[in-house]
Short mmCIF file of C-alpha atoms in Angstrom, two decimals:
data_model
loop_
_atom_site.label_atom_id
_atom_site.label_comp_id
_atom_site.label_asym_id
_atom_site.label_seq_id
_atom_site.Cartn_x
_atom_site.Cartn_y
_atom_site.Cartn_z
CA UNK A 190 0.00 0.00 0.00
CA UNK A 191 1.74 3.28 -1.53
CA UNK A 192 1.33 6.57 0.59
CA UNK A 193 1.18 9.42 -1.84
CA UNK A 194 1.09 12.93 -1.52
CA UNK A 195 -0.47 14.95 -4.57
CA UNK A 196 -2.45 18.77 -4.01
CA UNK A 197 -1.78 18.80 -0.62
CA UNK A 198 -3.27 15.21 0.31
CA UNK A 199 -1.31 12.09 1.24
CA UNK A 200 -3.29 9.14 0.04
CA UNK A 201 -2.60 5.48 1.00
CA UNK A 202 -2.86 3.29 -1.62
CA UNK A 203 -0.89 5.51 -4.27
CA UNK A 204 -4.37 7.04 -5.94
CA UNK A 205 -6.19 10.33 -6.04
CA UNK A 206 -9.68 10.87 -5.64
CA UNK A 207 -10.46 9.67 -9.45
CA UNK A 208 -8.62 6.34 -8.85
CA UNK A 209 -5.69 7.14 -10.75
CA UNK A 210 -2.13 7.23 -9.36
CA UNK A 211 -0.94 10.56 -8.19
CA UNK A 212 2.05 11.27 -10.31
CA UNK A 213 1.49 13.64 -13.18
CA UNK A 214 1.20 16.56 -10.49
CA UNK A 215 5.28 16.91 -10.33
CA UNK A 216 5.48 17.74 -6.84
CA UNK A 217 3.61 14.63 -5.76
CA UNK A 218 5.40 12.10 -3.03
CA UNK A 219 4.52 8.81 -2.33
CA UNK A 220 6.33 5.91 -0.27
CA UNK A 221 5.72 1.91 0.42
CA UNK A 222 7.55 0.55 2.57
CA UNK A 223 6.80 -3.51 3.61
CA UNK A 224 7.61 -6.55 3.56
CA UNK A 225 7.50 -9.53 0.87
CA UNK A 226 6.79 -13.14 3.32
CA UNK A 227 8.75 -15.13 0.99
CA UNK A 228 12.05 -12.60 1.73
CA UNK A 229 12.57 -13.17 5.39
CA UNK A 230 14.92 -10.49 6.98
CA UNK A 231 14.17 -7.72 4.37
CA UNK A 232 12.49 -4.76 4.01
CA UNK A 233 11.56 -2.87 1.26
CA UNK A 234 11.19 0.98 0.48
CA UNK A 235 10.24 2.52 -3.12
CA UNK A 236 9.41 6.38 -2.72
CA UNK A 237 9.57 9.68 -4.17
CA UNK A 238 10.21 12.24 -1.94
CA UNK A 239 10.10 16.03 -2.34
CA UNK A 240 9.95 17.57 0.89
CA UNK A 241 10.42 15.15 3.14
CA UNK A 242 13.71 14.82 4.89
CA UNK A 243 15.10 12.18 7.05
CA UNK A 244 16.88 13.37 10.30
CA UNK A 245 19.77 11.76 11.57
CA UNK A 246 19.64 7.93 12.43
CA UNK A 247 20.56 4.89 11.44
CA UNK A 248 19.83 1.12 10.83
CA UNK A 249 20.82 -1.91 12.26
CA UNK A 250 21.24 -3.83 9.46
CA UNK A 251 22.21 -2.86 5.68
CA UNK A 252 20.99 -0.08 3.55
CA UNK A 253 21.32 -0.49 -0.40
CA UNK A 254 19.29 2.21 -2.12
CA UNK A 255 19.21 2.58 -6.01
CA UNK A 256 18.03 6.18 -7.42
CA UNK A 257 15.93 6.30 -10.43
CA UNK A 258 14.92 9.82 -11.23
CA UNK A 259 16.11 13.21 -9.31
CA UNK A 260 19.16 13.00 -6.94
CA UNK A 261 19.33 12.46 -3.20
CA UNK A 262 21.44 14.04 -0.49
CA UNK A 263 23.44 11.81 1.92
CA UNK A 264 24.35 13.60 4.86
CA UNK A 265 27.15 11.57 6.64
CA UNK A 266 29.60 12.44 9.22
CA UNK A 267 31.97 13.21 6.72
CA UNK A 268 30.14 15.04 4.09
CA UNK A 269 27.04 15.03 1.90
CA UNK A 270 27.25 12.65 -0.85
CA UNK A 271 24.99 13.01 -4.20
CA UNK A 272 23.53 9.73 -5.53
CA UNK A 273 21.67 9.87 -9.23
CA UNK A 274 20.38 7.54 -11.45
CA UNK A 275 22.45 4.52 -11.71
CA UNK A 276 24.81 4.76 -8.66
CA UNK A 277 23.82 3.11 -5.67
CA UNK A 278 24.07 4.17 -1.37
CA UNK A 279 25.24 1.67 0.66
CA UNK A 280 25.28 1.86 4.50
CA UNK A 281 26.63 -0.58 7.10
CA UNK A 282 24.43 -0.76 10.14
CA UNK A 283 24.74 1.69 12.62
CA UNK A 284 25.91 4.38 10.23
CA UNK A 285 24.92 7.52 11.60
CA UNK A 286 23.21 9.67 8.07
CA UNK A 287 20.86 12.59 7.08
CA UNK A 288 18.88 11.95 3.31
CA UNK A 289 16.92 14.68 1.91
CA UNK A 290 16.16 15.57 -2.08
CA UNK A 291 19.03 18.15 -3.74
CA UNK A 292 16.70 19.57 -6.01
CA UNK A 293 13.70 21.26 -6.41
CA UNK A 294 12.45 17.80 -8.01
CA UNK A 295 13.09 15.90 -5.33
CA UNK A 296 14.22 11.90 -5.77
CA UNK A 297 12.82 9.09 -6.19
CA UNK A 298 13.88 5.41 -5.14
CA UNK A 299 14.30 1.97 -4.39
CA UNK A 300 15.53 0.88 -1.44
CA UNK A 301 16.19 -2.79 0.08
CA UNK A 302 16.99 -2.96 4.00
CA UNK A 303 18.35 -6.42 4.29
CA UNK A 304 19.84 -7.87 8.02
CA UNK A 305 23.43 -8.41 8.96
CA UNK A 306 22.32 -11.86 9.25
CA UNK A 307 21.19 -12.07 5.11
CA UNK A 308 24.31 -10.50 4.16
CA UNK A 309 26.73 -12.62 6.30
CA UNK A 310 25.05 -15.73 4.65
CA UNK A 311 25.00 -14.77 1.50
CA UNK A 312 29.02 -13.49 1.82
CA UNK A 313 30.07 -16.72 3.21
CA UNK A 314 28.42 -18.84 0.74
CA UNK A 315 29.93 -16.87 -2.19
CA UNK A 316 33.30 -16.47 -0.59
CA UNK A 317 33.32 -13.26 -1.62
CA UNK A 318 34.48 -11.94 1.72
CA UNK A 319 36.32 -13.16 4.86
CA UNK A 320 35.43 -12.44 8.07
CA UNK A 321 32.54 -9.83 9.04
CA UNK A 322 31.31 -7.75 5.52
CA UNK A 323 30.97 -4.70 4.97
CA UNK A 324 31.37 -2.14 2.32
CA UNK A 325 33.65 0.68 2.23
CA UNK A 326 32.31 3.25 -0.25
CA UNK A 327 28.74 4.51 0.37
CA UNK A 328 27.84 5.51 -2.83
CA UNK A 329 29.05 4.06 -5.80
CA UNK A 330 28.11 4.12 -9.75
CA UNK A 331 26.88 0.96 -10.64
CA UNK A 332 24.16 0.38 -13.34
CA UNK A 333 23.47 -2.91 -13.35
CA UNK A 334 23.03 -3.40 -9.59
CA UNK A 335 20.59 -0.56 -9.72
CA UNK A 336 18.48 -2.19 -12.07
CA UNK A 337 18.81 -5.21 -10.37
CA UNK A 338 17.79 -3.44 -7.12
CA UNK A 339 14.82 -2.23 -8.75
CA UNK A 340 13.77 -6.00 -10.42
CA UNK A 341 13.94 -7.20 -7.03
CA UNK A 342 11.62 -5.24 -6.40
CA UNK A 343 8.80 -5.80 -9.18
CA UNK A 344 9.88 -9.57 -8.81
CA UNK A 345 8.41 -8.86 -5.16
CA UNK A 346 5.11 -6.49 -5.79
CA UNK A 347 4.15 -9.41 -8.49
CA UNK A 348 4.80 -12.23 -6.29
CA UNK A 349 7.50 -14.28 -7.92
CA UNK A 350 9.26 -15.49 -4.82
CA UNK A 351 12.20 -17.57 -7.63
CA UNK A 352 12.78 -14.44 -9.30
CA UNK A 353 13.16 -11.89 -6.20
CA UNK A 354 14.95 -14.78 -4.14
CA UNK A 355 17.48 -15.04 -6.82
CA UNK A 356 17.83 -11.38 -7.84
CA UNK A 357 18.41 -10.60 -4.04
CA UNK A 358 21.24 -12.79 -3.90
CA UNK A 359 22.55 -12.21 -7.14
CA UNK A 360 22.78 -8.13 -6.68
CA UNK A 361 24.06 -8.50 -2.63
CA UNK A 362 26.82 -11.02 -4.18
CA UNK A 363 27.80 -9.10 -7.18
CA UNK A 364 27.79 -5.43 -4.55
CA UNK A 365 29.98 -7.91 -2.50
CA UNK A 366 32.26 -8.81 -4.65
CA UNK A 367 32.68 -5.19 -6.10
CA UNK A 368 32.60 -3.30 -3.18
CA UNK A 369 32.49 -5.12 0.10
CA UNK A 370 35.76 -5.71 2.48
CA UNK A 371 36.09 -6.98 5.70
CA UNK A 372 35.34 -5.20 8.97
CA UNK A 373 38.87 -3.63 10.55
CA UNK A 374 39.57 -4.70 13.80
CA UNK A 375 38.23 -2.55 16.70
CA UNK A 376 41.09 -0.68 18.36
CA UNK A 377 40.87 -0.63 22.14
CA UNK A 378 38.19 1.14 23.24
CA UNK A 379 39.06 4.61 25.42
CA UNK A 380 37.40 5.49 28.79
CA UNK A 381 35.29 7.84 26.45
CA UNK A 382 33.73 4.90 24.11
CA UNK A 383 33.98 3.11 27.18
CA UNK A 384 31.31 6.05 28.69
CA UNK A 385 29.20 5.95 25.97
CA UNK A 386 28.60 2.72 24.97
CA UNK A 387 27.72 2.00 29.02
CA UNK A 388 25.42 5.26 28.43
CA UNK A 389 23.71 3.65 25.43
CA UNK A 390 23.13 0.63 27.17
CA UNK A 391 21.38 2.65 29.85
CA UNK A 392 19.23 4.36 27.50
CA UNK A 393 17.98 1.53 26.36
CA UNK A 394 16.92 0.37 29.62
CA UNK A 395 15.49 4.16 30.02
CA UNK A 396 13.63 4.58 26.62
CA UNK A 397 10.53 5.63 28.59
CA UNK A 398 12.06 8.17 31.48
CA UNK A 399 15.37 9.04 30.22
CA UNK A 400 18.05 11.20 32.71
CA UNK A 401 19.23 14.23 31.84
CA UNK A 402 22.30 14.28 30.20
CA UNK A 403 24.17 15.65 33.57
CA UNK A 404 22.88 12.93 35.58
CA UNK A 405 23.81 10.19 32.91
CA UNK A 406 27.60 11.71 33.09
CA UNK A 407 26.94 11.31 36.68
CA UNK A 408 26.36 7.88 36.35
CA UNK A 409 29.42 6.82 35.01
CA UNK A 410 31.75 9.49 36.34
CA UNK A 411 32.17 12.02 33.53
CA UNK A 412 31.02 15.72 32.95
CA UNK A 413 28.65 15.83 30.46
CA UNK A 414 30.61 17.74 27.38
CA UNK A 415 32.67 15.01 27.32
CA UNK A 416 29.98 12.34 27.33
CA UNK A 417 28.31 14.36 24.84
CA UNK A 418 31.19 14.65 22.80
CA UNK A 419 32.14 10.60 23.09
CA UNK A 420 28.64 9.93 22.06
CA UNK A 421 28.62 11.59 18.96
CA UNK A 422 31.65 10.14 18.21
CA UNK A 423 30.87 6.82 18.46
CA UNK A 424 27.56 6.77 17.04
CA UNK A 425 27.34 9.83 15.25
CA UNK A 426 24.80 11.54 16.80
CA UNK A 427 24.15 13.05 20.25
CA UNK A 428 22.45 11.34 23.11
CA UNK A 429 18.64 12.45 22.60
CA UNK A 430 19.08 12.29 18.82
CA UNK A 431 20.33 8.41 19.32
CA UNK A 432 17.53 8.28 21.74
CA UNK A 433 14.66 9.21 19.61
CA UNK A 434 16.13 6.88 16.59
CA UNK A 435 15.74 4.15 19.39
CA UNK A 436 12.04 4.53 20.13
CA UNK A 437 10.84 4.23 16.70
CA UNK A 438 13.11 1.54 16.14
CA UNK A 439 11.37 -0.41 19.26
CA UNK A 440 8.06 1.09 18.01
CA UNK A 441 8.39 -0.95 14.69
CA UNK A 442 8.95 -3.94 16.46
CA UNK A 443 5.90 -3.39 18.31
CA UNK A 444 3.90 -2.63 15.46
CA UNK A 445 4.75 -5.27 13.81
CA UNK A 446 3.95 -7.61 17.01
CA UNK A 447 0.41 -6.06 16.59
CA UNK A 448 0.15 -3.03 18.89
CA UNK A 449 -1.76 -0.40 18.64
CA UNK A 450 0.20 3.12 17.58
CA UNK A 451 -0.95 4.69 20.37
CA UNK A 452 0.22 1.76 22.84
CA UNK A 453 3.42 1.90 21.34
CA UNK A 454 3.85 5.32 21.58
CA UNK A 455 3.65 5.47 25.33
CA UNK A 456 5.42 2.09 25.70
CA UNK A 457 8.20 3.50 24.24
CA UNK A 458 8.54 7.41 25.73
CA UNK A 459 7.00 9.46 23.59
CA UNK A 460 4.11 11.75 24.99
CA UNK A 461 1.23 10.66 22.64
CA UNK A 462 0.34 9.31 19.22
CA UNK A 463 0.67 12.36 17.33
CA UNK A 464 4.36 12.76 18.62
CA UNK A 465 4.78 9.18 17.37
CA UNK A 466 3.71 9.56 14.52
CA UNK A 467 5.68 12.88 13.63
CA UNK A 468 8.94 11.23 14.47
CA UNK A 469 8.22 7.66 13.02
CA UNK A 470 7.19 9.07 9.92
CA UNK A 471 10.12 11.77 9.43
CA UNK A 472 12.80 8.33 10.22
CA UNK A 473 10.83 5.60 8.25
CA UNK A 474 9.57 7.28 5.74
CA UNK A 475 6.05 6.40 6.46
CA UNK A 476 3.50 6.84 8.66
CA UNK A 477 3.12 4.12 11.54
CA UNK A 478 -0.40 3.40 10.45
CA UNK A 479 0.37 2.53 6.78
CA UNK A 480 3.61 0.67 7.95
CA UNK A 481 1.75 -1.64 10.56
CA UNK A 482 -1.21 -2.54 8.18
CA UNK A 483 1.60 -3.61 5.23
CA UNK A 484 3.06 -6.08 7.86
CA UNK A 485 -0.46 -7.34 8.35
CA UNK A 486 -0.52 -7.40 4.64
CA UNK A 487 -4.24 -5.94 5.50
CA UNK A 488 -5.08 -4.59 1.80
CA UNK A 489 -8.45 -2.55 1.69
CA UNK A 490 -8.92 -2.56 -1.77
CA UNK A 491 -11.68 -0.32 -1.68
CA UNK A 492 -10.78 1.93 1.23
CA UNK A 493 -7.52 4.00 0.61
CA UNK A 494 -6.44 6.78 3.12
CA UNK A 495 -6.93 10.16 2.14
CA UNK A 496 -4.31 12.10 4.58
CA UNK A 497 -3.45 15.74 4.41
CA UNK A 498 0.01 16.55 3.92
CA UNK A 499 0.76 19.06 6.89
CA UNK A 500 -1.74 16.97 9.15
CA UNK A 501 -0.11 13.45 8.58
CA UNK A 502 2.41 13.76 11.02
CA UNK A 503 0.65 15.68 13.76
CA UNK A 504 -2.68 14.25 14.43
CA UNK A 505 -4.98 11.31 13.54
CA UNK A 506 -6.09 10.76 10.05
CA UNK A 507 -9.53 11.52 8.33
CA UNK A 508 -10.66 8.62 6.63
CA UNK A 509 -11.98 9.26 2.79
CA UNK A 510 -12.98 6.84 0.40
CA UNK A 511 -12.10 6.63 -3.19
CA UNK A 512 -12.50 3.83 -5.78
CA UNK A 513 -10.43 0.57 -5.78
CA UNK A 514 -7.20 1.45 -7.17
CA UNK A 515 -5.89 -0.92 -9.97
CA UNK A 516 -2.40 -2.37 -9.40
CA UNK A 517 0.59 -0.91 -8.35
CA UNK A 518 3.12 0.24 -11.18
CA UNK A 519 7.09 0.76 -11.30
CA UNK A 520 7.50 4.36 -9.83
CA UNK A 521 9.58 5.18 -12.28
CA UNK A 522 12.08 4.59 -14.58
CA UNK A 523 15.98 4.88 -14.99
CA UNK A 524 16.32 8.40 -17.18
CA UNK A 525 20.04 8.25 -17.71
CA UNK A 526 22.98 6.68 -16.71
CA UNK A 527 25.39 7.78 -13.85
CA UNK A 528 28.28 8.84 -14.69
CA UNK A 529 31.55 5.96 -14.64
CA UNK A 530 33.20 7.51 -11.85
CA UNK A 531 32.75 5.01 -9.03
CA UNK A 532 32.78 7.34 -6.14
CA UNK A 533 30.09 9.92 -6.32
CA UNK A 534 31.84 14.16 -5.43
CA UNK A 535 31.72 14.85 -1.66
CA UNK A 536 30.55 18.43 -1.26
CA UNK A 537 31.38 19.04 2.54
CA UNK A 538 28.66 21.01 4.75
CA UNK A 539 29.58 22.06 8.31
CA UNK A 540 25.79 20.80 9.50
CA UNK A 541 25.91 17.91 7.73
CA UNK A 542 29.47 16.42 9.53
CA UNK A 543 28.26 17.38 13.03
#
């Protein structure tokens, strides 16, 4: 079930009130994100985004996004990156990163989330990498894994578990081979990592009724600029930004257990369901209604969700009713190729490498 944004309404189910998808209106947006049964340990994400921007956070598995039309901003601790049609952003878990459209066009994508665990089994049956895998460039040009990205994906909406089983393993094998490396040895850790990853572990016992962030360097004997400081470098991102990545992480795993949103939002720290739902939807992508009722793989045919677009995040949503939509399309196609330099320009922002 697509979410789509076209003339100031966000409509799940990708259609406008006449039934028809919402996409000759150019500053239309529109997300799915779900799950295919037959693909355990992988989610998928195809969008086009505009306005929306994702704040900091991160994943705990892989990220492997292919752009088809527009280009998207990376924010990482290092830089921005660009990606464009035919290069592709991968992210280890735990990478700390900012995404957000670079032009007035905004970007659209596919996106597969696999888990450390699908990646370690597919790199250890290939032998394509020893020891734990990862990949060392986060955006690279590659053509023919962004198509392959993207027929993963329609192998997946049309229900050909062969095809989207083999083209998953196929593309992860041949980014592996290209791209991946092994995971560097961890160095000692300092008394500061040593601070912050006992600080972590205490926030996650405290997502509900967190300390301040003097009385969590209190805890474990440091002031709390330099607990602040060890946190972002560790994870790259302060303590309540880390935090609020958390929740909706837990929230997703309640959702998808089959709780309510507004359970889970209290379960989890944040005041009420409209907070939830502004922060789930600005780090998923998607609103937490739409995403629990894919992993029910509920489908009201004749019931989309007629949303407005500055309401979708704040408050609960009107319900309209528009005409069964027909099936759900490609969301676009690749315009051009990248160009054959394999690492995409890194155009440095101050905010961006905070």
């Amino acid at each position: 079930m697509a979410v789509t944004c076209t003339n100031g309404w966000f409509v799940e189910g990708g259609l406008t009130q006449n039934g028809a998808m919402a996409r000759s209106a150019g500053k239309s947006e529109w997300a799915r994100h779900w799950r295919y049964e037959q693909l355990p340990g992988l989610d998928l994400l195809r969008a086009r985004y505009v306005r929306h921007t994702f704040p900091r956070h991160s994943h705990d598995g892989f990220v492997f996004g292919a752009v088809t039309r527009g280009v998207e901003a990376v924010g990482l601790p290092d830089g921005t990156l660009h990606a464009g049609p035919g290069s592709v952003v991968m992210l280890n878990p735990e990478v700390a990163h900012t995404a957000r459209a670079a032009g007035p066009d905004g970007w659209a994508y596919a996106t597969l989330y696999p888990s450390a665990e699908v990646v370690a089994e597919i790199a250890a049956e290939t032998g394509t990498v020893r020891g734990t895998a990862v990949f060392g460039e986060p955006i690279v040009s590659d053509p023919q894994a962004s198509r392959m990205i993207n027929d993963v994906h329609r192998a997946a909406e049309q229900g050909n578990a062969l095809a989207a089983d083999s083209l998953l393993r196929v593309v992860l094998a041949r980014l592996l081979r290209a791209h991946g490396t092994s995971l560097a040895a961890r160095p000692s850790r300092s008394a500061g990592a040593t601070a912050a990853a006992r600080a972590r572990e205490f926030l996650e016992e405290r997502l509900a009724d967190p300390p301040s962030l003097e009385a969590l360097a209190a805890e474990f004997g440091t002031s709390p600029f330099a607990l602040l400081r060890a946190f972002r470098d560790a994870y790259g991102m302060p303590p309540h930004t880390w935090l609020t990545n958390a929740r909706v992480r837990v929230a997703r795993r309640l959702l998808e257990a089959g709780t309510a949103p507004a359970e889970a939002a209290v379960a989890v720290g944040f005041t009420d369901q409209p907070h939830l739902n502004r922060h789930f939807t600005r780090i998923v992508g998607v609103p937490p209604g739409a995403y629990q009722r894919e992993r029910k793989n509920v489908q009201e045919q004749d019931a989309p969700l007629l949303v407005p677009c500055e309401a979708w995040q704040t408050r609960q949503h009107p319900q309209t009713y528009v005409e069964p939509r027909p099936a759900l399309p490609a969301p676009g196609t690749r315009t051009r190729q990248a160009s054959p330099t394999r690492r995409s320009s890194v155009t440095r922002s101050a905010s961006e490498s905070r």
